[in-house]
PDB file of C-alpha atoms in Angstrom:
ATOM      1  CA  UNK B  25      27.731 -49.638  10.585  1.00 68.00           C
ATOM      2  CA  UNK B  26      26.416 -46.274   9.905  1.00 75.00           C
ATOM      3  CA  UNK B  27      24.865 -46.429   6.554  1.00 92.00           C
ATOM      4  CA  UNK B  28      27.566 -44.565   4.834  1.00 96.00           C
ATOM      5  CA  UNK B  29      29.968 -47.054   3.334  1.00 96.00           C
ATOM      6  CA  UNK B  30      33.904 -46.326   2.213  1.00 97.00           C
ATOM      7  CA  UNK B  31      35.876 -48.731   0.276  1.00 97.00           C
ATOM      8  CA  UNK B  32      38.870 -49.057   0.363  1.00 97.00           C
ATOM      9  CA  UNK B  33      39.395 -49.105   4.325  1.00 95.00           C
ATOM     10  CA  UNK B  34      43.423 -48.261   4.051  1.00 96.00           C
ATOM     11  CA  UNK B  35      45.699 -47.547   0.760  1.00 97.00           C
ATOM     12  CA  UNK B  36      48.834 -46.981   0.817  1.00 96.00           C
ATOM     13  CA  UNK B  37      49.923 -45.112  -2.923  1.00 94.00           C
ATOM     14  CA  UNK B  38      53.229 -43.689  -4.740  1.00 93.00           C
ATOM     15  CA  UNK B  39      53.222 -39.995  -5.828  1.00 91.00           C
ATOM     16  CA  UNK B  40      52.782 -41.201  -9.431  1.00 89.00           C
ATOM     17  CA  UNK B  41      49.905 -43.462  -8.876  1.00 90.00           C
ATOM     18  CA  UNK B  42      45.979 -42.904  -9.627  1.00 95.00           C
ATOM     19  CA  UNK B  43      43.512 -44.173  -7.169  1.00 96.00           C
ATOM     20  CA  UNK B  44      39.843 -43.762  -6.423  1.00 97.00           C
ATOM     21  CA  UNK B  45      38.198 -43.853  -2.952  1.00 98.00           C
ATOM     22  CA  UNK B  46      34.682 -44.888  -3.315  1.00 98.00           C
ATOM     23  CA  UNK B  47      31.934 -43.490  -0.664  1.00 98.00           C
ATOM     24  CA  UNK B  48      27.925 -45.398  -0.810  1.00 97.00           C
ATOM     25  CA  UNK B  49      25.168 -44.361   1.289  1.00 96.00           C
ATOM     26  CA  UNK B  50      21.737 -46.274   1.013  1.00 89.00           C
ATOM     27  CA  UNK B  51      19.871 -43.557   3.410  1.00 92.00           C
ATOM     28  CA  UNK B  52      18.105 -41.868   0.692  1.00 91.00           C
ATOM     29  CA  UNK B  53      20.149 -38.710   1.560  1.00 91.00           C
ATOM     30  CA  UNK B  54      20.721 -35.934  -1.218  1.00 90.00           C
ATOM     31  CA  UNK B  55      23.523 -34.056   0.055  1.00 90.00           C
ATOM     32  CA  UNK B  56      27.425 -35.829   0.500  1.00 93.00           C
ATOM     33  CA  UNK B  57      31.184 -34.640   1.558  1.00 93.00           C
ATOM     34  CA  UNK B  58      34.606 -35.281   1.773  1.00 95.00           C
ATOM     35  CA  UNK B  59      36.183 -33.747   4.610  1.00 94.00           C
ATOM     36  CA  UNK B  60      39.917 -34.295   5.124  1.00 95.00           C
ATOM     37  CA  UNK B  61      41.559 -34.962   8.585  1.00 94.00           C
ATOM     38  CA  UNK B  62      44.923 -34.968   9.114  1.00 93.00           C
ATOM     39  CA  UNK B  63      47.012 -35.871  12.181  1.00 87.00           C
ATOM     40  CA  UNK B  64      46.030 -33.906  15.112  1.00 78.00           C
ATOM     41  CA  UNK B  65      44.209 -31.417  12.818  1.00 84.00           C
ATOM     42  CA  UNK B  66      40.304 -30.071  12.501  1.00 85.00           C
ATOM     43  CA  UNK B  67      38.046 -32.194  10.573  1.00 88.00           C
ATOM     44  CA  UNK B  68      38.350 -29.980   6.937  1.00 91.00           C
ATOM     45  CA  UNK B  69      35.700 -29.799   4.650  1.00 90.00           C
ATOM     46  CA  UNK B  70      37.027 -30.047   0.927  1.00 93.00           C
ATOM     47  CA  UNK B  71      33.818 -30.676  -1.609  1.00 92.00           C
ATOM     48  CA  UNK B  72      29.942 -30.910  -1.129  1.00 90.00           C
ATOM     49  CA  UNK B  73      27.544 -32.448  -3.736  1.00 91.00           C
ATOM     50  CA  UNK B  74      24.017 -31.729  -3.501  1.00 86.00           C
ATOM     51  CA  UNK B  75      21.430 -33.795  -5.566  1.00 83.00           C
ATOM     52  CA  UNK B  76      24.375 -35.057  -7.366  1.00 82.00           C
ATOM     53  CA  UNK B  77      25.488 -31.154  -8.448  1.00 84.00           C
ATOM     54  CA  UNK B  78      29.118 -30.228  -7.073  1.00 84.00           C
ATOM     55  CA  UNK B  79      27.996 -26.789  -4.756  1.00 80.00           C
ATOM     56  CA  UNK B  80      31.246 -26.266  -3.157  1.00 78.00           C
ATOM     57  CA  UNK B  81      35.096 -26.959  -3.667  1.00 78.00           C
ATOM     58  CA  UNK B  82      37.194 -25.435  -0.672  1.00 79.00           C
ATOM     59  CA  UNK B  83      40.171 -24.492  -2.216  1.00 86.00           C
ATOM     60  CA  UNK B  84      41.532 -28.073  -3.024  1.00 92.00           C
ATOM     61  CA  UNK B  85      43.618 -28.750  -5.638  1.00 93.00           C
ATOM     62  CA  UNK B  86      43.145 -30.459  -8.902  1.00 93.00           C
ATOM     63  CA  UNK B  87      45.054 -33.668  -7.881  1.00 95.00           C
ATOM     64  CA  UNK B  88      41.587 -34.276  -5.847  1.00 96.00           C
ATOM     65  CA  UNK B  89      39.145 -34.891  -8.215  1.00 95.00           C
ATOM     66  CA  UNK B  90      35.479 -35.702  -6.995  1.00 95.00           C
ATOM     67  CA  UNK B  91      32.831 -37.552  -8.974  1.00 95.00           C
ATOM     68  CA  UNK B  92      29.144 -37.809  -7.788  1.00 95.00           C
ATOM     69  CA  UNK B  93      27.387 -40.148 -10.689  1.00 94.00           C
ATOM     70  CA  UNK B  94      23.702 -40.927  -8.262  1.00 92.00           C
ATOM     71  CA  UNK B  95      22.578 -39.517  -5.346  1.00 89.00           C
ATOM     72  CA  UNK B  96      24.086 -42.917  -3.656  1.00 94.00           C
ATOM     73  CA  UNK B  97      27.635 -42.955  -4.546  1.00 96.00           C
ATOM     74  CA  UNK B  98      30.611 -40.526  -4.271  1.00 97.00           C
ATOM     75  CA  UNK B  99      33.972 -40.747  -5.034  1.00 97.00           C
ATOM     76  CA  UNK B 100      37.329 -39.048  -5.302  1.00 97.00           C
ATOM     77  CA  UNK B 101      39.796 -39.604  -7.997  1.00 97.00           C
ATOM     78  CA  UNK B 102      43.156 -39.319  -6.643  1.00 96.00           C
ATOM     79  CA  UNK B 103      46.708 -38.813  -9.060  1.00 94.00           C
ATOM     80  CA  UNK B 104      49.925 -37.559  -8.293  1.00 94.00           C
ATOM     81  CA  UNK B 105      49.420 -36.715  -4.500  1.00 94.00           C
ATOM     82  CA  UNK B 106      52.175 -35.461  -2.143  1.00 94.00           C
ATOM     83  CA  UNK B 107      52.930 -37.115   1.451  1.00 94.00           C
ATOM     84  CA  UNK B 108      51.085 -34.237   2.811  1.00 94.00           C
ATOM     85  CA  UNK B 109      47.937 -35.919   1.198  1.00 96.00           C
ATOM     86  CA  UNK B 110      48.471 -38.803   3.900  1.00 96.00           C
ATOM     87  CA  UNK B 111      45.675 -38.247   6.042  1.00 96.00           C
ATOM     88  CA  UNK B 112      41.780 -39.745   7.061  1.00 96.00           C
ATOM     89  CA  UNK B 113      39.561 -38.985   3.978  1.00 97.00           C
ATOM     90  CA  UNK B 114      36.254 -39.020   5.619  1.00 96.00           C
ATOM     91  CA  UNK B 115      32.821 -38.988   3.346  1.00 96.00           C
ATOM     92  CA  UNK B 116      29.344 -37.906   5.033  1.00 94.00           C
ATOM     93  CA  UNK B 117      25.956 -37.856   4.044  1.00 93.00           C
ATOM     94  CA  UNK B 118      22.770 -35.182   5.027  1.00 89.00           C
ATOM     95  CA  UNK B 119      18.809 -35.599   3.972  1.00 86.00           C
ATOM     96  CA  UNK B 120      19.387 -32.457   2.320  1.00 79.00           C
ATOM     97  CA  UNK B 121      22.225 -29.777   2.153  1.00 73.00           C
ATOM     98  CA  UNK B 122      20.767 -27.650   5.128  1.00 63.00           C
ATOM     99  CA  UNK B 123      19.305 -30.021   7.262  1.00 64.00           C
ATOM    100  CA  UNK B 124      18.147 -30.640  10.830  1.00 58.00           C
ATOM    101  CA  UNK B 125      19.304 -33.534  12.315  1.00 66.00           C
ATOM    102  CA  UNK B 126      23.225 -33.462  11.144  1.00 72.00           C
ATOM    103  CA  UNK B 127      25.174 -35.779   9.732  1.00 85.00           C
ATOM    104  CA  UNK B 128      25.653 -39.412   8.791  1.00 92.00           C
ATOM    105  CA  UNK B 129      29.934 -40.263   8.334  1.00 93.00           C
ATOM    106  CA  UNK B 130      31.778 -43.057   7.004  1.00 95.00           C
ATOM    107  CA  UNK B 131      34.007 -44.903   8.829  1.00 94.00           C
ATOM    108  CA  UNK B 132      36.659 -43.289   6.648  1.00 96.00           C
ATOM    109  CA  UNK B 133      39.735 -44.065   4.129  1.00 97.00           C
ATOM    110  CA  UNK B 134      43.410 -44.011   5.846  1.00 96.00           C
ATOM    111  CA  UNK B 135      45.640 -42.865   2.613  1.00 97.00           C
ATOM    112  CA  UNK B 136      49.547 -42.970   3.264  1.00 96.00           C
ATOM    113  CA  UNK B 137      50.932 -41.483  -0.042  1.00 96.00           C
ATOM    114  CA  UNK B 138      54.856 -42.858   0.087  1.00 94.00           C
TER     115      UNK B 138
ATOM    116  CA  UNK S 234      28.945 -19.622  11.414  1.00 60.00           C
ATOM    117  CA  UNK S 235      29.782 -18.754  14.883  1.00 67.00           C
ATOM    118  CA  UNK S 236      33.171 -20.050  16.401  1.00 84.00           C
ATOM    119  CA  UNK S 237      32.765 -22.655  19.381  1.00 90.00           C
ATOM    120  CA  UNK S 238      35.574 -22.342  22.104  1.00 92.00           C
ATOM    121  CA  UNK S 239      36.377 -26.131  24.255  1.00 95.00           C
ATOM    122  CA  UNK S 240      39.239 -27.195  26.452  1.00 97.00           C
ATOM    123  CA  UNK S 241      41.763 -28.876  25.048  1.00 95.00           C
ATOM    124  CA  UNK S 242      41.227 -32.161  26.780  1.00 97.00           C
ATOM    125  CA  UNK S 243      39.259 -33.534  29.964  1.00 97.00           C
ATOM    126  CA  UNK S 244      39.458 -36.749  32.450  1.00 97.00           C
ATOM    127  CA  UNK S 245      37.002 -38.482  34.061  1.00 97.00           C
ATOM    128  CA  UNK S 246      36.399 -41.626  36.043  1.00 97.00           C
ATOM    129  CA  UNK S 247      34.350 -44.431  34.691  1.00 97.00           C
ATOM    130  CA  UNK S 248      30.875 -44.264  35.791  1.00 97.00           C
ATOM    131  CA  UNK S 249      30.959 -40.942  37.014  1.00 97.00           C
ATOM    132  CA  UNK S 250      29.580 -38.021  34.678  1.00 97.00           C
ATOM    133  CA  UNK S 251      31.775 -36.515  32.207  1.00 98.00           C
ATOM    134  CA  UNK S 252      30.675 -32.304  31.683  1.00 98.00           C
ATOM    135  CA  UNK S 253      32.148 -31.141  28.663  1.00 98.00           C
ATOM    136  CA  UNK S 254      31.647 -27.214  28.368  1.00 97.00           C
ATOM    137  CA  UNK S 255      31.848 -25.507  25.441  1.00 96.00           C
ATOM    138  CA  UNK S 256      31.925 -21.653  24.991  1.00 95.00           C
ATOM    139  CA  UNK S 257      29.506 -19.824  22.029  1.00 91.00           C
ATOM    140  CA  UNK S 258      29.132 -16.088  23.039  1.00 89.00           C
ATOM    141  CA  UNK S 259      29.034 -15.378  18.945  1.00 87.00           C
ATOM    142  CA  UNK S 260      26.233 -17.960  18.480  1.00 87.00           C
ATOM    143  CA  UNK S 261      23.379 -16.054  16.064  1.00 85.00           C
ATOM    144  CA  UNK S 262      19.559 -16.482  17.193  1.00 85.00           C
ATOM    145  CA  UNK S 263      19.513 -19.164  14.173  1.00 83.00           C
ATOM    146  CA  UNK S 264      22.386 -21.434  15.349  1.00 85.00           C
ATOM    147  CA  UNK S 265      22.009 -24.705  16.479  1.00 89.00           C
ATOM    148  CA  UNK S 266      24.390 -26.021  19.025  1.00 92.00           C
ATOM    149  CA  UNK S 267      25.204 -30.055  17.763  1.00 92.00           C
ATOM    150  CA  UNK S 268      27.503 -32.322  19.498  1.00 94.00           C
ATOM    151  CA  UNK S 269      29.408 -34.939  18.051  1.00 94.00           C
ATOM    152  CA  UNK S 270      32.097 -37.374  18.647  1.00 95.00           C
ATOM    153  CA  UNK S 271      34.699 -38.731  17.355  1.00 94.00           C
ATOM    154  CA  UNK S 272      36.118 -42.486  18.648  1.00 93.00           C
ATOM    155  CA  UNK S 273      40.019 -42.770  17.662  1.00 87.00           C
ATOM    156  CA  UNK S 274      40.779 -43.214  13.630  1.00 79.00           C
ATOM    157  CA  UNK S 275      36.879 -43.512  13.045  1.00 87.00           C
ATOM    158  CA  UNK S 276      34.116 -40.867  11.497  1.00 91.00           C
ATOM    159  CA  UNK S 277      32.616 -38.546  13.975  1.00 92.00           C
ATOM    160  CA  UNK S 278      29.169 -39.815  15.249  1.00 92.00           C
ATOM    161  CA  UNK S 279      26.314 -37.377  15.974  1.00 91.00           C
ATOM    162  CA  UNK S 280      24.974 -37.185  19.883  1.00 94.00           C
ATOM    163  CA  UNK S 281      22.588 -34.003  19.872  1.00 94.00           C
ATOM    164  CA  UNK S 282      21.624 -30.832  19.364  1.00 92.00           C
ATOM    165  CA  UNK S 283      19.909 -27.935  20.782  1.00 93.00           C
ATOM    166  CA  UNK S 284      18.395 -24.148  19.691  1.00 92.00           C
ATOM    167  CA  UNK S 285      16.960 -23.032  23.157  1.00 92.00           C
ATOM    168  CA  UNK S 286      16.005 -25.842  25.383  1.00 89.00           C
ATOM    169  CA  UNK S 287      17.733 -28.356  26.652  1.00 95.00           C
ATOM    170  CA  UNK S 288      17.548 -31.745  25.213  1.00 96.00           C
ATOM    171  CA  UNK S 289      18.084 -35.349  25.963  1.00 97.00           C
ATOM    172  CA  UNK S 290      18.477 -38.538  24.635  1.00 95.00           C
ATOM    173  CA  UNK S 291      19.875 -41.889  25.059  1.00 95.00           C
ATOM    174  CA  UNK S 292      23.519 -40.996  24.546  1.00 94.00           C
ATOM    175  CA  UNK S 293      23.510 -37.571  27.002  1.00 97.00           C
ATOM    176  CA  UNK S 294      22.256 -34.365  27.618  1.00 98.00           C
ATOM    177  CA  UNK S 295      22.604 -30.625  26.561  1.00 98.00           C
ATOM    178  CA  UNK S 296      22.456 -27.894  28.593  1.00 98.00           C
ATOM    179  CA  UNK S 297      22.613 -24.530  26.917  1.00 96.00           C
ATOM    180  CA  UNK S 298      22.421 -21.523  29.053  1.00 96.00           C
ATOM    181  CA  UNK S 299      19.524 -18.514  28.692  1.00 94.00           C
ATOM    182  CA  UNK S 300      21.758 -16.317  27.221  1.00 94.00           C
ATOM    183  CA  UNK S 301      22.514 -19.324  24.806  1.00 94.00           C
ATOM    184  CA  UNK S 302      26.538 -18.057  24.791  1.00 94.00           C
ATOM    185  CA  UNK S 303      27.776 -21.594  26.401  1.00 95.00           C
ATOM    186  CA  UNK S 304      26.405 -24.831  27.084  1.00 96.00           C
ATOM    187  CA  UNK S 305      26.977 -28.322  28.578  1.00 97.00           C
ATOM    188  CA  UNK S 306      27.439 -31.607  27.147  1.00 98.00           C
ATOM    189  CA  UNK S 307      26.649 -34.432  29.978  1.00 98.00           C
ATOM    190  CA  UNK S 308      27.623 -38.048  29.424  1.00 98.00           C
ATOM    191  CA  UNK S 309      25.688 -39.211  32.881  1.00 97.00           C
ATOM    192  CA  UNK S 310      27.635 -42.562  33.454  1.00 95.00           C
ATOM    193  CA  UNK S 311      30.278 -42.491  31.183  1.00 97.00           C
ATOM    194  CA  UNK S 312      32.331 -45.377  30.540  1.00 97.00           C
ATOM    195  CA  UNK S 313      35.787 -46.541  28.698  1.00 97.00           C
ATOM    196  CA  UNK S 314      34.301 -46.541  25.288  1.00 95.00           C
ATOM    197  CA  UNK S 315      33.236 -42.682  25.927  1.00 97.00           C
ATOM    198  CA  UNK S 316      36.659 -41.719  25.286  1.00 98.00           C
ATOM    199  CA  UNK S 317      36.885 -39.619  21.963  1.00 97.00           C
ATOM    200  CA  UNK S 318      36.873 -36.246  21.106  1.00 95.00           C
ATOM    201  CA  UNK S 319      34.069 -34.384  21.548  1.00 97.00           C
ATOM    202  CA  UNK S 320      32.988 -31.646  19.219  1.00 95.00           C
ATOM    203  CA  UNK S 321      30.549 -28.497  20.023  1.00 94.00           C
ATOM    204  CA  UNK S 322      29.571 -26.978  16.349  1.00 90.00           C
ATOM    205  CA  UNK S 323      27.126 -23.641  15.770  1.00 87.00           C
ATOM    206  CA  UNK S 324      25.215 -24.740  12.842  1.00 81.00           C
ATOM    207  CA  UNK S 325      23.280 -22.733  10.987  1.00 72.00           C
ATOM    208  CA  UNK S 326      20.628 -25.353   9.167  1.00 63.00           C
ATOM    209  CA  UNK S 327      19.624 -23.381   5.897  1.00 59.00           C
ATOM    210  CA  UNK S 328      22.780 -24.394   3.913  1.00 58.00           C
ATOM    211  CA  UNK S 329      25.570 -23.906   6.403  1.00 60.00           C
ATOM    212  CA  UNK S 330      28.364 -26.169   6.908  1.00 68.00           C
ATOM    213  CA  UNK S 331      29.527 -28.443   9.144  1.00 76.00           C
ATOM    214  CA  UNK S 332      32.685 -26.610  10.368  1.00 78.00           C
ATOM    215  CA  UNK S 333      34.586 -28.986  13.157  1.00 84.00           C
ATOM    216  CA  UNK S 334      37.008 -27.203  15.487  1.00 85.00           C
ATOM    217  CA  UNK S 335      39.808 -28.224  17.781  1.00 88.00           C
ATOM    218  CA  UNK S 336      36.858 -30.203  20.084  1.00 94.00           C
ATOM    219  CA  UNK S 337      37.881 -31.397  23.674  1.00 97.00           C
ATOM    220  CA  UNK S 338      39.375 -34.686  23.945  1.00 96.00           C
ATOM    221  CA  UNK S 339      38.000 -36.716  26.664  1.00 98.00           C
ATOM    222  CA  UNK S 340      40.070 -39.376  28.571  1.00 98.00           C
ATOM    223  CA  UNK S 341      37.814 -41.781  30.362  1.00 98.00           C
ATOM    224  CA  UNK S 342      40.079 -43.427  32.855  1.00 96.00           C
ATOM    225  CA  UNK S 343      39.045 -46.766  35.406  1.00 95.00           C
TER     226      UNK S 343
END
């Protein structure tokens, strides 16, 4: 166990569902990601919240919709996804946006959009 | 941030010591050189980092060269549950990013 916590584990979802993968760290950290990793790919980096403000969006479109509501919990509101979606969804946590001693990651959310 | 440059993949025998080189000849005078890993279908799990010196601590040790452009990860006794892949990241610490690369995927065989 880490300290960064993601529920659910695995989902499987159709293209017309809506979904939410939830992301809790208890670390008293201020900064959390999503990255995205697909098979065989780089880790990718696709939103950053620091002190529960959004700071960065790479490029990711609107069918990924992130939600920071405490510095403690993050989570990404998924609808209408395409099987290209089907990948690790990985969450991380930092003491502070640029900080020293790296990062803290989940143990991660397999999605398989059918 | 500066781009990082690994081998594809490595073997090594279990309980000898696994050297995982990793190329940085763009690495800025601010850059930190972090290692992490990343065991099969979990999150990737910090082992250390370096500016200058080289550093150790219970998991390995870094060697980064004067010139800073490469460096050395060294697992001294590495065993079965070693095998991952292994990333080398430039980081710069005042608000950079966490940028993960191809890393070098590391085969530790009996």
């Amino acid at each position: 166990e880490t300290g960064v916590t993601q529920t659910p584990r695995h989902l499987v979802m159709g293209m017309t569902n809506k979904k939410s993968l939830k992301c809790e760290q208890h670390l008293g950290h201020n900064a959390m990601y999503w990255y995205k990793q697909s098979a065989k790919k780089p880790l990718e980096l696709m939103f950053v919240y620091s002190l529960e403000e959004r700071v960065e969006n790479n490029s990711v479109p609107s069918r990924f919709s992130p939600e920071c509501p405490n510095s403690s919990h993050l989570f990404l509101h998924l609808h209408t996804l395409q099987p290209e979606d089907s990948a690790l969804y990985l969450c991380a946590s930092s003491q502070d946006r640029g900080q020293l001693y790296g990062y803290t990651f989940g143990s991660g959310t397999r999605l398989t959009v059918v | 941030d500066a781009k990082t440059t690994q081998p594809t993949s490595m073997d090594c025998a279990e309980g000898r010591a696994a050297n995982l080189p990793c190329n940085h000849s763009t690495i800025s005078g601010n850059e930190y050189v972090y290692w992490y890993r990343q065991i099969h279908s979990q999150g990737p799990q910090y082992i250390i980092h370096g500016l200058k010196n080289n550093e150790t601590n219970e998991m390995a040790s870094l060697i980064i060269t004067e010139d800073r452009k490469s460096s050395t990860l060294i697992l001294p006794h590495a065993t079965l549950r070693d095998t991952a892949v292994y990333y080398c990241i430039a980081y710069y610490n005042q608000g950079g990013k966490l940028i993960f690369g191809q890393g070098t995927e590391l085969s530790v065989k009996p």
